[in-house]
Amino acid sequence: MRSVGASLQGLREALASLFFPAPCRICGELLDSANRIPLCRSCLMSLRSMGEPCCARCGRPFVSSVAVQVEGLPLCHLCRRGLYDFDFARSYGIYTESMAGAIMLLKYQQVTPLAAWFAAHLRETFDHHREMFLADIVVPVPAHAARQRERGYNHAELIAKPLARSLGWPCRSYLLVRSRPRPDKLRLSLRERWRSVRGAYTIRNGLRVDNLRVLLVDDVLTTGATLDACSRALRKAGASKVVALTVARAVPRREDPGLGPPRRGPDG
């Protein structure tokens, strides 16, 4: 029966694509099947998981395996300096041109079915590092109230909720608050990114997370400034551990010449 159902579904999709052709929202090619996610198979398959080697703490990719061969637990230059407050972070994929396009569709164009797709792949990343990610609650990085009213939702929350359900952990979207909006400037320098989030996240009045382990969820890890600021707010409220999962990791072009430029810079 399952095979018959799958065949009927395939037939319906084929007929829908024949009579109502639509373009892939990333590359523009006509879709060959009807899908809630308006991406062609090629673009969807290009949203690949990120491989090794990478920093043992923050997941920053290394250009070569030399650092891994030299050190047992290799750290990037930022983690060696102890820059980040969070304990551990990983990302599903690299912030390539196609990954940027998919994230922007969720973030700005209300293609919300992508949130569940991202959540499913973050679960795969979680499973690869299960012991490091053990937590008590899932918390999405919040959007500023004005930005959330403008979009109608917080994209990080849309990703965090199905991920939390798959893990069987509570999702506490209300815990963190962004009290100061992101600057209107389209692209921020490294220094500006850190300044823009310093003290911008707080715990909602009257709430605590005493001795709780927190899993933060966001779309992109760029400099790590946003996750760092959220982690500091959670620690101040009593969190015993803060780990983070993001859909994508932005990598400087000099570290990976094969990366295409993102269409719009990620927030943090």
Short mmCIF file of C-alpha atoms in Angstrom, two decimals:
data_model
loop_
_atom_site.label_atom_id
_atom_site.label_comp_id
_atom_site.label_asym_id
_atom_site.label_seq_id
_atom_site.Cartn_x
_atom_site.Cartn_y
_atom_site.Cartn_z
CA MET A 1 0.00 0.00 0.00
CA ARG A 2 2.84 2.35 0.80
CA SER A 3 4.35 1.87 -2.67
CA VAL A 4 0.94 2.54 -4.28
CA GLY A 5 0.56 5.70 -2.20
CA ALA A 6 4.04 6.84 -3.17
CA SER A 7 3.28 6.21 -6.83
CA LEU A 8 0.05 8.22 -6.64
CA GLN A 9 1.88 11.06 -4.90
CA GLY A 10 4.53 11.02 -7.63
CA LEU A 11 1.82 11.11 -10.30
CA ARG A 12 0.09 14.05 -8.63
CA GLU A 13 3.37 15.94 -8.43
CA ALA A 14 4.17 15.22 -12.07
CA LEU A 15 0.72 16.43 -13.20
CA ALA A 16 0.99 19.56 -11.05
CA SER A 17 4.40 20.40 -12.49
CA LEU A 18 3.04 19.82 -16.02
CA PHE A 19 -0.01 22.06 -15.70
CA PHE A 20 1.37 24.58 -13.18
CA PRO A 21 5.11 24.90 -13.89
CA ALA A 22 7.01 27.02 -11.39
CA PRO A 23 10.64 28.13 -11.26
CA CYS A 24 13.15 27.11 -8.61
CA ARG A 25 13.43 30.07 -6.27
CA ILE A 26 17.23 29.86 -6.32
CA CYS A 27 18.36 29.00 -9.85
CA GLY A 28 15.21 29.75 -11.85
CA GLU A 29 14.96 26.33 -13.53
CA LEU A 30 11.43 24.95 -13.87
CA LEU A 31 10.54 22.52 -11.09
CA ASP A 32 9.89 18.95 -12.21
CA SER A 33 7.65 18.14 -9.26
CA ALA A 34 5.24 19.92 -6.95
CA ASN A 35 6.76 20.53 -3.53
CA ARG A 36 6.13 22.75 -0.53
CA ILE A 37 9.80 23.73 -0.79
CA PRO A 38 10.15 25.58 -4.13
CA LEU A 39 13.67 24.39 -4.90
CA CYS A 40 14.81 22.08 -7.67
CA ARG A 41 16.51 18.81 -6.77
CA SER A 42 19.89 20.15 -7.82
CA CYS A 43 19.70 23.21 -5.55
CA LEU A 44 18.32 21.19 -2.64
CA MET A 45 21.12 18.64 -3.00
CA SER A 46 23.67 21.46 -3.07
CA LEU A 47 22.76 22.30 0.55
CA ARG A 48 25.29 19.75 1.75
CA SER A 49 26.54 19.08 5.24
CA MET A 50 29.89 20.48 6.30
CA GLY A 51 32.75 18.03 6.65
CA GLU A 52 35.90 17.86 8.72
CA PRO A 53 38.41 19.09 9.74
CA CYS A 54 37.12 21.87 11.94
CA CYS A 55 37.73 23.58 15.27
CA ALA A 56 36.95 21.19 18.12
CA ARG A 57 34.98 23.89 19.93
CA CYS A 58 33.23 26.29 17.54
CA GLY A 59 33.25 24.17 14.37
CA ARG A 60 35.16 26.68 12.23
CA PRO A 61 36.40 24.75 9.17
CA PHE A 62 40.15 24.34 8.72
CA VAL A 63 41.69 24.79 5.29
CA SER A 64 43.81 21.66 5.69
CA SER A 65 44.18 18.71 8.04
CA VAL A 66 47.57 19.89 9.31
CA ALA A 67 46.14 21.34 12.52
CA VAL A 68 44.36 18.06 13.27
CA GLN A 69 47.56 16.11 12.77
CA VAL A 70 49.45 18.44 15.13
CA GLU A 71 46.87 18.68 17.92
CA GLY A 72 44.59 16.12 19.50
CA LEU A 73 41.74 18.64 19.91
CA PRO A 74 42.57 21.39 17.39
CA LEU A 75 41.22 24.87 18.11
CA CYS A 76 40.91 27.85 15.77
CA HIS A 77 42.77 31.04 16.66
CA LEU A 78 39.60 32.56 18.17
CA CYS A 79 38.96 29.62 20.49
CA ARG A 80 42.61 29.50 21.52
CA ARG A 81 42.12 33.08 22.69
CA GLY A 82 38.99 32.09 24.61
CA LEU A 83 36.85 34.59 22.69
CA TYR A 84 33.53 32.74 22.87
CA ASP A 85 31.44 32.23 25.97
CA PHE A 86 29.49 29.24 24.60
CA ASP A 87 30.86 25.74 25.23
CA PHE A 88 30.39 24.08 21.85
CA ALA A 89 28.92 24.93 18.43
CA ARG A 90 28.35 23.21 15.13
CA SER A 91 26.70 24.14 11.83
CA TYR A 92 24.99 21.92 9.28
CA GLY A 93 26.57 23.45 6.15
CA ILE A 94 28.74 26.19 4.70
CA TYR A 95 27.09 29.52 3.87
CA THR A 96 27.39 29.13 0.11
CA GLU A 97 25.42 31.03 -2.50
CA SER A 98 22.71 28.36 -2.62
CA MET A 99 22.57 28.03 1.19
CA ALA A 100 22.27 31.82 1.49
CA GLY A 101 19.44 31.77 -1.04
CA ALA A 102 17.55 29.09 0.89
CA ILE A 103 17.97 30.90 4.21
CA MET A 104 16.82 34.19 2.69
CA LEU A 105 13.69 32.46 1.33
CA LEU A 106 12.79 31.42 4.87
CA LYS A 107 13.89 34.65 6.48
CA TYR A 108 12.46 37.27 4.15
CA GLN A 109 10.07 35.57 1.70
CA GLN A 110 7.96 33.43 4.03
CA VAL A 111 8.92 30.06 2.55
CA THR A 112 8.35 28.60 6.01
CA PRO A 113 8.37 24.87 5.01
CA LEU A 114 12.16 25.27 4.76
CA ALA A 115 12.26 25.55 8.56
CA ALA A 116 11.31 21.89 9.02
CA TRP A 117 13.89 20.86 6.38
CA PHE A 118 16.60 22.80 8.21
CA ALA A 119 15.49 21.34 11.55
CA ALA A 120 15.73 17.78 10.20
CA HIS A 121 19.28 18.37 9.01
CA LEU A 122 20.25 20.06 12.27
CA ARG A 123 19.06 16.89 13.98
CA GLU A 124 21.55 14.96 11.85
CA THR A 125 24.30 17.32 12.98
CA PHE A 126 23.14 16.90 16.58
CA ASP A 127 23.30 13.12 16.28
CA HIS A 128 26.93 13.29 15.14
CA HIS A 129 27.85 15.11 18.38
CA ARG A 130 25.14 13.87 20.73
CA GLU A 131 27.23 13.82 23.91
CA MET A 132 28.42 17.40 23.43
CA PHE A 133 24.90 18.67 22.72
CA LEU A 134 23.08 17.13 25.68
CA ALA A 135 20.88 19.88 27.11
CA ASP A 136 17.66 20.53 29.02
CA ILE A 137 15.97 23.17 26.87
CA VAL A 138 16.13 24.56 23.32
CA VAL A 139 16.21 28.33 22.88
CA PRO A 140 16.06 30.10 19.50
CA VAL A 141 18.06 33.29 19.06
CA PRO A 142 15.37 36.01 19.26
CA ALA A 143 14.64 38.70 16.70
CA HIS A 144 14.04 42.27 17.80
CA ALA A 145 10.32 42.91 18.39
CA ALA A 146 10.10 45.42 15.53
CA ARG A 147 11.78 43.01 13.10
CA GLN A 148 9.53 40.15 14.16
CA ARG A 149 6.41 42.29 13.65
CA GLU A 150 7.69 43.21 10.20
CA ARG A 151 8.27 39.56 9.16
CA GLY A 152 5.42 38.05 11.15
CA TYR A 153 7.65 35.39 12.72
CA ASN A 154 11.12 34.63 14.02
CA HIS A 155 12.80 32.27 11.55
CA ALA A 156 15.11 30.83 14.23
CA GLU A 157 12.05 29.88 16.29
CA LEU A 158 10.48 28.12 13.27
CA ILE A 159 13.63 25.98 13.04
CA ALA A 160 14.01 25.44 16.78
CA LYS A 161 10.48 24.16 17.45
CA PRO A 162 10.52 21.05 15.21
CA LEU A 163 14.09 20.34 16.30
CA ALA A 164 13.03 20.48 19.96
CA ARG A 165 10.08 18.17 19.24
CA SER A 166 12.37 15.61 17.60
CA LEU A 167 14.65 15.71 20.65
CA GLY A 168 11.80 15.58 23.16
CA TRP A 169 13.01 18.76 24.86
CA PRO A 170 10.99 21.91 25.65
CA CYS A 171 11.47 24.91 23.36
CA ARG A 172 11.62 28.13 25.38
CA SER A 173 11.20 30.85 22.75
CA TYR A 174 10.28 33.48 25.34
CA LEU A 175 13.43 33.25 27.47
CA LEU A 176 15.73 35.50 25.48
CA VAL A 177 14.86 39.00 24.31
CA ARG A 178 16.70 41.20 21.83
CA SER A 179 16.44 44.65 23.38
CA ARG A 180 18.37 46.57 20.71
CA PRO A 181 17.81 46.20 16.94
CA ARG A 182 20.48 45.42 14.39
CA PRO A 183 21.90 48.54 12.68
CA ASP A 184 20.28 49.37 9.33
CA LYS A 185 23.64 49.20 7.57
CA LEU A 186 23.57 46.27 5.12
CA ARG A 187 27.10 44.99 5.73
CA LEU A 188 28.83 45.33 9.08
CA SER A 189 32.55 45.12 9.72
CA LEU A 190 33.89 42.60 12.21
CA ARG A 191 34.14 45.28 14.90
CA GLU A 192 30.63 46.58 14.11
CA ARG A 193 29.13 43.09 14.39
CA TRP A 194 30.51 42.63 17.89
CA ARG A 195 29.47 46.12 18.98
CA SER A 196 25.95 45.70 17.59
CA VAL A 197 25.18 42.67 19.79
CA ARG A 198 27.11 43.56 22.93
CA GLY A 199 24.44 43.72 25.65
CA ALA A 200 21.68 43.44 23.02
CA TYR A 201 20.29 40.17 24.43
CA THR A 202 18.77 39.77 27.87
CA ILE A 203 16.66 37.26 29.79
CA ARG A 204 13.00 38.24 30.04
CA ASN A 205 12.24 39.94 33.34
CA GLY A 206 11.65 37.59 36.24
CA LEU A 207 12.93 34.45 34.51
CA ARG A 208 15.93 32.30 35.41
CA VAL A 209 17.66 29.26 33.94
CA ASP A 210 19.49 28.14 37.08
CA ASN A 211 21.69 25.09 36.42
CA LEU A 212 20.01 24.40 33.08
CA ARG A 213 21.88 23.29 29.96
CA VAL A 214 20.78 25.33 26.96
CA LEU A 215 20.87 24.51 23.25
CA LEU A 216 20.81 27.74 21.20
CA VAL A 217 19.49 27.59 17.63
CA ASP A 218 20.07 30.15 14.86
CA ASP A 219 20.34 30.36 11.08
CA VAL A 220 23.95 31.45 10.49
CA LEU A 221 27.14 31.62 12.53
CA THR A 222 29.16 34.46 10.99
CA THR A 223 31.55 35.88 13.57
CA GLY A 224 30.02 34.10 16.56
CA ALA A 225 29.19 37.45 18.17
CA THR A 226 25.44 36.78 18.36
CA LEU A 227 25.81 33.35 19.96
CA ASP A 228 28.41 34.76 22.33
CA ALA A 229 26.09 37.59 23.42
CA CYS A 230 23.17 35.17 23.93
CA SER A 231 25.39 32.81 25.89
CA ARG A 232 26.54 35.58 28.21
CA ALA A 233 22.94 36.56 28.93
CA LEU A 234 22.03 32.94 29.68
CA ARG A 235 25.06 32.45 31.94
CA LYS A 236 24.13 35.60 33.85
CA ALA A 237 20.70 34.04 34.43
CA GLY A 238 22.24 30.84 35.79
CA ALA A 239 22.74 28.52 32.80
CA SER A 240 25.34 25.84 33.54
CA LYS A 241 26.11 25.06 29.89
CA VAL A 242 25.41 26.71 26.53
CA VAL A 243 25.83 24.92 23.20
CA ALA A 244 24.71 26.06 19.77
CA LEU A 245 23.47 24.71 16.44
CA THR A 246 23.18 26.82 13.31
CA VAL A 247 22.03 25.95 9.82
CA ALA A 248 25.09 27.48 8.17
CA ARG A 249 28.59 28.67 8.90
CA ALA A 250 30.01 31.70 7.09
CA VAL A 251 33.64 31.23 6.11
CA PRO A 252 35.95 33.98 4.78
CA ARG A 253 36.58 33.56 1.06
CA ARG A 254 40.32 33.46 1.64
CA GLU A 255 39.80 30.27 3.64
CA ASP A 256 37.69 28.58 0.97
CA PRO A 257 38.14 29.94 -2.56
CA GLY A 258 35.29 27.78 -3.83
CA LEU A 259 32.63 29.67 -1.92
CA GLY A 260 30.30 31.98 -3.79
CA PRO A 261 29.44 35.37 -2.31
CA PRO A 262 26.24 35.43 -0.23
CA ARG A 263 23.45 37.61 -1.54
CA ARG A 264 23.12 39.46 1.72
CA GLY A 265 25.29 39.33 4.78
CA PRO A 266 23.97 37.19 7.65
CA ASP A 267 23.26 38.88 10.97
CA GLY A 268 25.90 37.36 13.24
#
